[in-house]
PDB file of C-alpha atoms in Angstrom:
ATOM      1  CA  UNK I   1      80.671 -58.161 -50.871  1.00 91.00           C
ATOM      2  CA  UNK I   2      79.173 -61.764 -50.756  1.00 90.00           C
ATOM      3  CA  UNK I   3      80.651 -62.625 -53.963  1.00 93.00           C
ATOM      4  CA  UNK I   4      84.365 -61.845 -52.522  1.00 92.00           C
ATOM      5  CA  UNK I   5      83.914 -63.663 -49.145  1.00 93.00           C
ATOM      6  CA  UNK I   6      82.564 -61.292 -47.085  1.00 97.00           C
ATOM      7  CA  UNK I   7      83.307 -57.999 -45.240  1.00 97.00           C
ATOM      8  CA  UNK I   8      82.128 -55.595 -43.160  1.00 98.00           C
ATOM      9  CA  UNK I   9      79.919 -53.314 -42.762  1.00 99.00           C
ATOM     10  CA  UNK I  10      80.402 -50.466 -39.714  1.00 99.00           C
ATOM     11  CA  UNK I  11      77.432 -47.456 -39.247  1.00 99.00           C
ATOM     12  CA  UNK I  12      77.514 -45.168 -37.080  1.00 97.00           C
ATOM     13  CA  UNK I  13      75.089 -44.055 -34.794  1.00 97.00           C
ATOM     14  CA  UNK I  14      74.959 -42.539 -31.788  1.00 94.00           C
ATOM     15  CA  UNK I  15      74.766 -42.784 -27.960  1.00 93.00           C
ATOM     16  CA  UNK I  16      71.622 -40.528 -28.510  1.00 90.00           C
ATOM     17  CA  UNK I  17      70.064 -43.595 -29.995  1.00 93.00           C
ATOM     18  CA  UNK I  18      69.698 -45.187 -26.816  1.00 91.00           C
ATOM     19  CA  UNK I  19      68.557 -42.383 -24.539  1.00 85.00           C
ATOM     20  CA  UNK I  20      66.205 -39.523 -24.772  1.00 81.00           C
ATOM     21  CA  UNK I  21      67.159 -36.400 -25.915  1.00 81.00           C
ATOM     22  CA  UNK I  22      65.086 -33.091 -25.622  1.00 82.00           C
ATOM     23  CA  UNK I  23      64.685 -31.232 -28.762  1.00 86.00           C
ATOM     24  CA  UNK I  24      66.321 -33.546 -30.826  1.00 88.00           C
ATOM     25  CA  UNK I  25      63.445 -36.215 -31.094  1.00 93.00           C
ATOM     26  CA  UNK I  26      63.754 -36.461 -35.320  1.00 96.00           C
ATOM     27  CA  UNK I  27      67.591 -37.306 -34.779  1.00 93.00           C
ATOM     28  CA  UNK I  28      67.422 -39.695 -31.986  1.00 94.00           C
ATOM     29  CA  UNK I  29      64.306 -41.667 -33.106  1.00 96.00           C
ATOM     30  CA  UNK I  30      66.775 -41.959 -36.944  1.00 96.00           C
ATOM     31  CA  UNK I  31      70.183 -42.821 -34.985  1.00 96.00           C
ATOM     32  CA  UNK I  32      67.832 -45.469 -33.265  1.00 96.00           C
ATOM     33  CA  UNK I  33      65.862 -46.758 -36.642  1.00 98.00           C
ATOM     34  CA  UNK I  34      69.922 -47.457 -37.800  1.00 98.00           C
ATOM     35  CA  UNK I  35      70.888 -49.144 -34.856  1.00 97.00           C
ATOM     36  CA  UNK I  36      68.049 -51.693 -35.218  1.00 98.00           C
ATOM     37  CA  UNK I  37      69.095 -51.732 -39.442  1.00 99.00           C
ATOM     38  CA  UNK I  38      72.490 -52.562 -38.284  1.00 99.00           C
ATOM     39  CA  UNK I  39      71.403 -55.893 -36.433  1.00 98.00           C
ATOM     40  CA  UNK I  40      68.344 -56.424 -38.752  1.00 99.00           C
ATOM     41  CA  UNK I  41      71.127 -56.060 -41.796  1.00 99.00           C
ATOM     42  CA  UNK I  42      73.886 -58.364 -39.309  1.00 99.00           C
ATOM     43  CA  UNK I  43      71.079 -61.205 -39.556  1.00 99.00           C
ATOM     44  CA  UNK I  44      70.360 -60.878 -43.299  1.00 98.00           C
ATOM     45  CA  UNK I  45      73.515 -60.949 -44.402  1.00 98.00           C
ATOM     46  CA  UNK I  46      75.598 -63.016 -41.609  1.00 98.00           C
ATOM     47  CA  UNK I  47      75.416 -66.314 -43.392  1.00 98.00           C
ATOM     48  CA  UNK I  48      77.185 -64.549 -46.372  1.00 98.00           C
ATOM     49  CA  UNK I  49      79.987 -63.915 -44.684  1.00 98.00           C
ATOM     50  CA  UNK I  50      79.381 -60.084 -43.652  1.00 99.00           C
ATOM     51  CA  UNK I  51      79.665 -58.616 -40.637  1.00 99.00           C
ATOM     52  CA  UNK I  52      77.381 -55.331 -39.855  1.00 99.00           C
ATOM     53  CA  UNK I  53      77.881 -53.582 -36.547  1.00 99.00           C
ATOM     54  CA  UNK I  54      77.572 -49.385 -35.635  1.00 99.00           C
ATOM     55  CA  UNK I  55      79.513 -47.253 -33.605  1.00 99.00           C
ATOM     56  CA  UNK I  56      77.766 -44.821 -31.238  1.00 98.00           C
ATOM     57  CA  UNK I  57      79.359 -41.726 -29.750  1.00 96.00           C
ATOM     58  CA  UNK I  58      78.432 -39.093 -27.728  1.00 90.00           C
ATOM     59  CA  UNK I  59      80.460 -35.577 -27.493  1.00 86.00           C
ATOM     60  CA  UNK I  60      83.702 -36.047 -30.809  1.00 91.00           C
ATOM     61  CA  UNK I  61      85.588 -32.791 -30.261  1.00 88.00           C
ATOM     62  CA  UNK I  62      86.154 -32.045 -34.502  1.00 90.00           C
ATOM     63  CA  UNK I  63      86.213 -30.189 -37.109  1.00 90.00           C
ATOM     64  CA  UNK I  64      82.226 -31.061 -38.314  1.00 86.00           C
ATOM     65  CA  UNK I  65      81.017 -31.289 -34.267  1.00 81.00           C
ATOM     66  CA  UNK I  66      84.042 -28.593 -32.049  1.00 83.00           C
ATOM     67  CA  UNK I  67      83.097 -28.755 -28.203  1.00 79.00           C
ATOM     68  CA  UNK I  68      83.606 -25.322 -27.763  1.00 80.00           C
ATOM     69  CA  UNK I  69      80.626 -24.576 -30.628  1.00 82.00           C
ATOM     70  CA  UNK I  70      78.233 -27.693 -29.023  1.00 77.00           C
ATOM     71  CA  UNK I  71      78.717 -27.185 -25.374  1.00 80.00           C
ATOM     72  CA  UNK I  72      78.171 -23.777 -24.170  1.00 81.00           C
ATOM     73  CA  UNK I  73      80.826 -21.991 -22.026  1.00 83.00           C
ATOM     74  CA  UNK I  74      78.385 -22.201 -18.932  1.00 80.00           C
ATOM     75  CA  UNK I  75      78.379 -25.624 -18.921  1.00 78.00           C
ATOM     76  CA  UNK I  76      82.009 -26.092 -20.564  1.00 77.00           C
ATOM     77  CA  UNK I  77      83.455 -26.911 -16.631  1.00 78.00           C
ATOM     78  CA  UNK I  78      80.555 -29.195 -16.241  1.00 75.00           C
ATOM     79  CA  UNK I  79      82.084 -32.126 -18.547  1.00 72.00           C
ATOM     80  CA  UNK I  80      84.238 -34.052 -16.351  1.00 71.00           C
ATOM     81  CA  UNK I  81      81.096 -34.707 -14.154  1.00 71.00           C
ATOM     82  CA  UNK I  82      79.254 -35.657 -17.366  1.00 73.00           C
ATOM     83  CA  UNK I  83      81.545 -38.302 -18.253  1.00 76.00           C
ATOM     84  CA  UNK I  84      83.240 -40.824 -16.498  1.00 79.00           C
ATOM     85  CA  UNK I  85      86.464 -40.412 -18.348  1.00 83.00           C
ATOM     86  CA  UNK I  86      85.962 -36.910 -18.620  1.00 78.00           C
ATOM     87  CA  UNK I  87      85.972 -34.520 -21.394  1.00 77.00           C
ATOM     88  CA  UNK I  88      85.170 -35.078 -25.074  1.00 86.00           C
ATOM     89  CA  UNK I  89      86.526 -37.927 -27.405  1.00 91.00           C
ATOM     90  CA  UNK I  90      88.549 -37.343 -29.944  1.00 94.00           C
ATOM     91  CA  UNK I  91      88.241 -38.755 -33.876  1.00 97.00           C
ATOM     92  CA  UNK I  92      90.834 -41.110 -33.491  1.00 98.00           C
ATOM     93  CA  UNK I  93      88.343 -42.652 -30.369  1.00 98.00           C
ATOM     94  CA  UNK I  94      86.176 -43.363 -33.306  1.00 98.00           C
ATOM     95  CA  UNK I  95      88.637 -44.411 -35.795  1.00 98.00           C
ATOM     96  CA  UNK I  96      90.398 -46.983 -33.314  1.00 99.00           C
ATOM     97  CA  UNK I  97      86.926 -48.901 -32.825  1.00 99.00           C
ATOM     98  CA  UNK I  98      86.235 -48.625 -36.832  1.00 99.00           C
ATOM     99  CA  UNK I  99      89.273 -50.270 -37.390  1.00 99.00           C
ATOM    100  CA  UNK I 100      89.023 -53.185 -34.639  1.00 99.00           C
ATOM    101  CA  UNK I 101      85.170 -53.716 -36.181  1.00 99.00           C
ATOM    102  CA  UNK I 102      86.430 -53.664 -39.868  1.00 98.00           C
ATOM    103  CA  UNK I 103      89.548 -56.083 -39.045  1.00 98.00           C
ATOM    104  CA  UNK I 104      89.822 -59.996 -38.582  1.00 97.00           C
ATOM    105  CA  UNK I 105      90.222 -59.373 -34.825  1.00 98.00           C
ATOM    106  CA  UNK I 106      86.269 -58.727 -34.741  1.00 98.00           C
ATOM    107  CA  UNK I 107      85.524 -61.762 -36.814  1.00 98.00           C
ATOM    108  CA  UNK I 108      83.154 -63.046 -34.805  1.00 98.00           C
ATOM    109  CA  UNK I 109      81.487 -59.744 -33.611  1.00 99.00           C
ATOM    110  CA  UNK I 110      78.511 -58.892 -35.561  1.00 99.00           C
ATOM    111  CA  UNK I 111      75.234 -56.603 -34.870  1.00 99.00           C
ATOM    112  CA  UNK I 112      76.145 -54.721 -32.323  1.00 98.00           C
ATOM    113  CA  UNK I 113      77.072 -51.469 -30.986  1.00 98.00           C
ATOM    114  CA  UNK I 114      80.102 -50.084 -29.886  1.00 98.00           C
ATOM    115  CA  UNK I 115      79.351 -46.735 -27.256  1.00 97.00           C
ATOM    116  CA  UNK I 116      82.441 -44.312 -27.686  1.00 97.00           C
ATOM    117  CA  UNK I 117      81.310 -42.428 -25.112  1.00 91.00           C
ATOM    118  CA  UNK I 118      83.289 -42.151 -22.101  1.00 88.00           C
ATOM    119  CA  UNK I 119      80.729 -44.162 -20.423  1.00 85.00           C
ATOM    120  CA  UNK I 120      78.285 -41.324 -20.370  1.00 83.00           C
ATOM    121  CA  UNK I 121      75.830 -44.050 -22.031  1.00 84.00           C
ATOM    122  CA  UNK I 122      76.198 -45.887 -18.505  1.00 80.00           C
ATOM    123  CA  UNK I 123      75.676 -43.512 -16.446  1.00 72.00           C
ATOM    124  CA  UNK I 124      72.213 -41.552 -17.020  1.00 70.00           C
ATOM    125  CA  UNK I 125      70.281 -39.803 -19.403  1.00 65.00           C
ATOM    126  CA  UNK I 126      69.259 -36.534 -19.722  1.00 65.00           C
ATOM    127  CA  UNK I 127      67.140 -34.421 -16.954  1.00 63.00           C
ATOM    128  CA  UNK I 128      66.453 -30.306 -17.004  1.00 65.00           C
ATOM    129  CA  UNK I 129      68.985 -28.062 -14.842  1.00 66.00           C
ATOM    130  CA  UNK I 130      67.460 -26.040 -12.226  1.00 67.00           C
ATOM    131  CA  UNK I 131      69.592 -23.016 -13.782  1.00 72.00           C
ATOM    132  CA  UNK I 132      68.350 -23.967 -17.233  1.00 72.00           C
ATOM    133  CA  UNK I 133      69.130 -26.014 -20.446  1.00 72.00           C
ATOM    134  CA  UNK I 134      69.790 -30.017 -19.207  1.00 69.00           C
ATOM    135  CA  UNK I 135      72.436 -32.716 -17.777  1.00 70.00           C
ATOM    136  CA  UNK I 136      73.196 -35.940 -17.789  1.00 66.00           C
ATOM    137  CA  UNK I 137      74.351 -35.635 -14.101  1.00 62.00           C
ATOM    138  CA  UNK I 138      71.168 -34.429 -11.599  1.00 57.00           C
ATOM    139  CA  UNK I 139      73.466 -34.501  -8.344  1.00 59.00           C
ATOM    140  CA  UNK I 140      75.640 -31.743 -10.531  1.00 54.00           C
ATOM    141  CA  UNK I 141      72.853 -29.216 -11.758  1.00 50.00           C
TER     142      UNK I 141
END
Protein backbone atom coordinates (compact mmCIF):
# COMPACT_ATOMS: atom_id res chain seq x y z
CA UNK A 1 0.00 0.00 0.00
CA UNK A 2 2.90 2.50 0.73
CA UNK A 3 4.59 1.66 -2.37
CA UNK A 4 1.34 2.79 -4.52
CA UNK A 5 0.65 6.06 -2.58
CA UNK A 6 -1.34 5.09 0.03
CA UNK A 7 -4.84 3.79 0.94
CA UNK A 8 -6.95 2.85 3.43
CA UNK A 9 -7.44 0.78 5.82
CA UNK A 10 -11.26 0.46 7.53
CA UNK A 11 -11.85 -2.32 10.70
CA UNK A 12 -14.59 -2.81 12.17
CA UNK A 13 -15.39 -2.92 15.59
CA UNK A 14 -18.06 -2.38 17.58
CA UNK A 15 -20.11 -0.01 19.80
CA UNK A 16 -19.53 -2.84 22.43
CA UNK A 17 -15.96 -1.70 22.42
CA UNK A 18 -16.71 1.30 24.22
CA UNK A 19 -19.20 0.18 26.84
CA UNK A 20 -19.60 -2.74 29.09
CA UNK A 21 -21.31 -5.60 28.17
CA UNK A 22 -22.44 -8.50 30.55
CA UNK A 23 -21.48 -11.87 29.45
CA UNK A 24 -19.67 -10.88 26.62
CA UNK A 25 -16.40 -9.66 28.42
CA UNK A 26 -13.87 -11.85 25.81
CA UNK A 27 -15.65 -9.96 22.82
CA UNK A 28 -15.79 -6.52 24.11
CA UNK A 29 -12.30 -6.39 25.76
CA UNK A 30 -11.09 -7.81 21.58
CA UNK A 31 -13.50 -5.18 19.72
CA UNK A 32 -11.70 -2.68 22.18
CA UNK A 33 -7.87 -4.12 21.75
CA UNK A 34 -8.84 -3.28 17.66
CA UNK A 35 -10.08 -0.02 18.22
CA UNK A 36 -6.84 1.06 19.96
CA UNK A 37 -4.82 -1.12 16.78
CA UNK A 38 -6.76 1.02 14.49
CA UNK A 39 -5.28 4.42 15.88
CA UNK A 40 -1.98 2.75 17.04
CA UNK A 41 -1.81 1.36 13.14
CA UNK A 42 -3.32 5.26 11.88
CA UNK A 43 0.01 6.65 13.61
CA UNK A 44 2.43 4.04 12.20
CA UNK A 45 1.51 4.21 8.99
CA UNK A 46 0.02 7.94 8.48
CA UNK A 47 3.20 9.42 7.14
CA UNK A 48 3.00 6.74 4.33
CA UNK A 49 0.15 7.91 3.05
CA UNK A 50 -2.50 5.39 4.71
CA UNK A 51 -5.35 6.07 6.36
CA UNK A 52 -6.65 3.43 9.18
CA UNK A 53 -9.96 4.12 10.85
CA UNK A 54 -12.91 1.32 12.26
CA UNK A 55 -16.44 1.31 12.11
CA UNK A 56 -18.44 0.39 15.22
CA UNK A 57 -22.05 -0.77 15.21
CA UNK A 58 -24.39 -1.85 17.49
CA UNK A 59 -27.73 -3.96 16.50
CA UNK A 60 -27.12 -4.75 11.94
CA UNK A 61 -30.41 -6.50 11.20
CA UNK A 62 -28.61 -9.41 8.53
CA UNK A 63 -28.21 -12.36 7.35
CA UNK A 64 -24.90 -13.34 9.83
CA UNK A 65 -26.56 -11.10 13.00
CA UNK A 66 -31.10 -11.17 12.15
CA UNK A 67 -32.83 -9.03 15.01
CA UNK A 68 -35.45 -11.32 15.37
CA UNK A 69 -32.65 -14.29 16.36
CA UNK A 70 -30.47 -11.51 18.72
CA UNK A 71 -33.23 -9.66 20.40
CA UNK A 72 -35.75 -11.73 22.04
CA UNK A 73 -39.50 -11.23 21.31
CA UNK A 74 -39.97 -9.85 24.98
CA UNK A 75 -37.88 -7.19 24.46
CA UNK A 76 -38.48 -6.91 20.50
CA UNK A 77 -41.09 -3.64 21.34
CA UNK A 78 -38.43 -2.33 23.58
CA UNK A 79 -36.05 -1.03 20.60
CA UNK A 80 -37.30 2.26 19.73
CA UNK A 81 -36.60 3.29 23.41
CA UNK A 82 -33.14 1.71 23.02
CA UNK A 83 -32.17 3.80 20.24
CA UNK A 84 -32.56 7.19 19.41
CA UNK A 85 -33.36 6.57 15.82
CA UNK A 86 -35.08 3.57 16.63
CA UNK A 87 -34.88 0.10 15.47
CA UNK A 88 -31.91 -1.80 14.03
CA UNK A 89 -29.47 -0.62 11.19
CA UNK A 90 -29.35 -2.07 8.23
CA UNK A 91 -25.97 -3.34 6.11
CA UNK A 92 -26.10 -0.66 3.82
CA UNK A 93 -25.75 1.75 7.34
CA UNK A 94 -22.43 0.07 7.40
CA UNK A 95 -21.56 0.03 3.85
CA UNK A 96 -22.39 3.89 3.36
CA UNK A 97 -19.72 4.83 6.18
CA UNK A 98 -17.13 2.12 4.60
CA UNK A 99 -17.35 3.80 1.54
CA UNK A 100 -17.10 7.61 2.80
CA UNK A 101 -13.86 6.19 5.04
CA UNK A 102 -12.33 4.31 1.99
CA UNK A 103 -12.95 7.41 -0.50
CA UNK A 104 -10.98 10.79 -1.08
CA UNK A 105 -13.83 12.59 0.74
CA UNK A 106 -12.23 11.19 4.14
CA UNK A 107 -8.75 12.15 3.15
CA UNK A 108 -7.95 13.75 5.99
CA UNK A 109 -9.82 11.48 8.53
CA UNK A 110 -7.63 8.97 10.04
CA UNK A 111 -7.76 6.81 13.47
CA UNK A 112 -10.91 7.05 14.41
CA UNK A 113 -14.17 5.53 14.89
CA UNK A 114 -17.24 5.82 13.22
CA UNK A 115 -20.48 4.57 15.80
CA UNK A 116 -23.30 3.19 13.40
CA UNK A 117 -25.41 2.95 16.03
CA UNK A 118 -28.41 4.97 16.10
CA UNK A 119 -26.87 6.89 18.81
CA UNK A 120 -27.37 4.13 21.29
CA UNK A 121 -23.44 4.69 21.97
CA UNK A 122 -24.63 8.26 23.31
CA UNK A 123 -27.05 7.49 25.24
CA UNK A 124 -26.11 4.80 28.08
CA UNK A 125 -24.75 1.59 28.64
CA UNK A 126 -26.03 -1.38 29.81
CA UNK A 127 -27.89 -1.92 33.40
CA UNK A 128 -30.02 -5.31 34.58
CA UNK A 129 -33.99 -5.18 34.03
CA UNK A 130 -36.01 -5.60 37.03
CA UNK A 131 -38.03 -8.34 34.90
CA UNK A 132 -34.73 -9.91 33.88
CA UNK A 133 -31.95 -10.00 31.16
CA UNK A 134 -30.59 -6.01 30.67
CA UNK A 135 -31.17 -2.45 28.86
CA UNK A 136 -29.59 0.23 27.73
CA UNK A 137 -32.58 2.42 28.84
CA UNK A 138 -33.18 2.17 33.02
CA UNK A 139 -36.28 4.68 32.90
CA UNK A 140 -37.77 1.79 30.35
CA UNK A 141 -37.14 -1.56 32.36
Amino acid sequence: MAEGGGGSIVNLTTVEAHRAIPGHAVYSAYKAALTQFTRSLAAEVGPDGIRVNAIAPDLIDSVQVPYDRLVPERDRALWPTWSPLGGPGRPEDVAGVAVFLASDLARFVTGGTIHVDGGTHSSGGWVPRHSGGWTNRPRHP
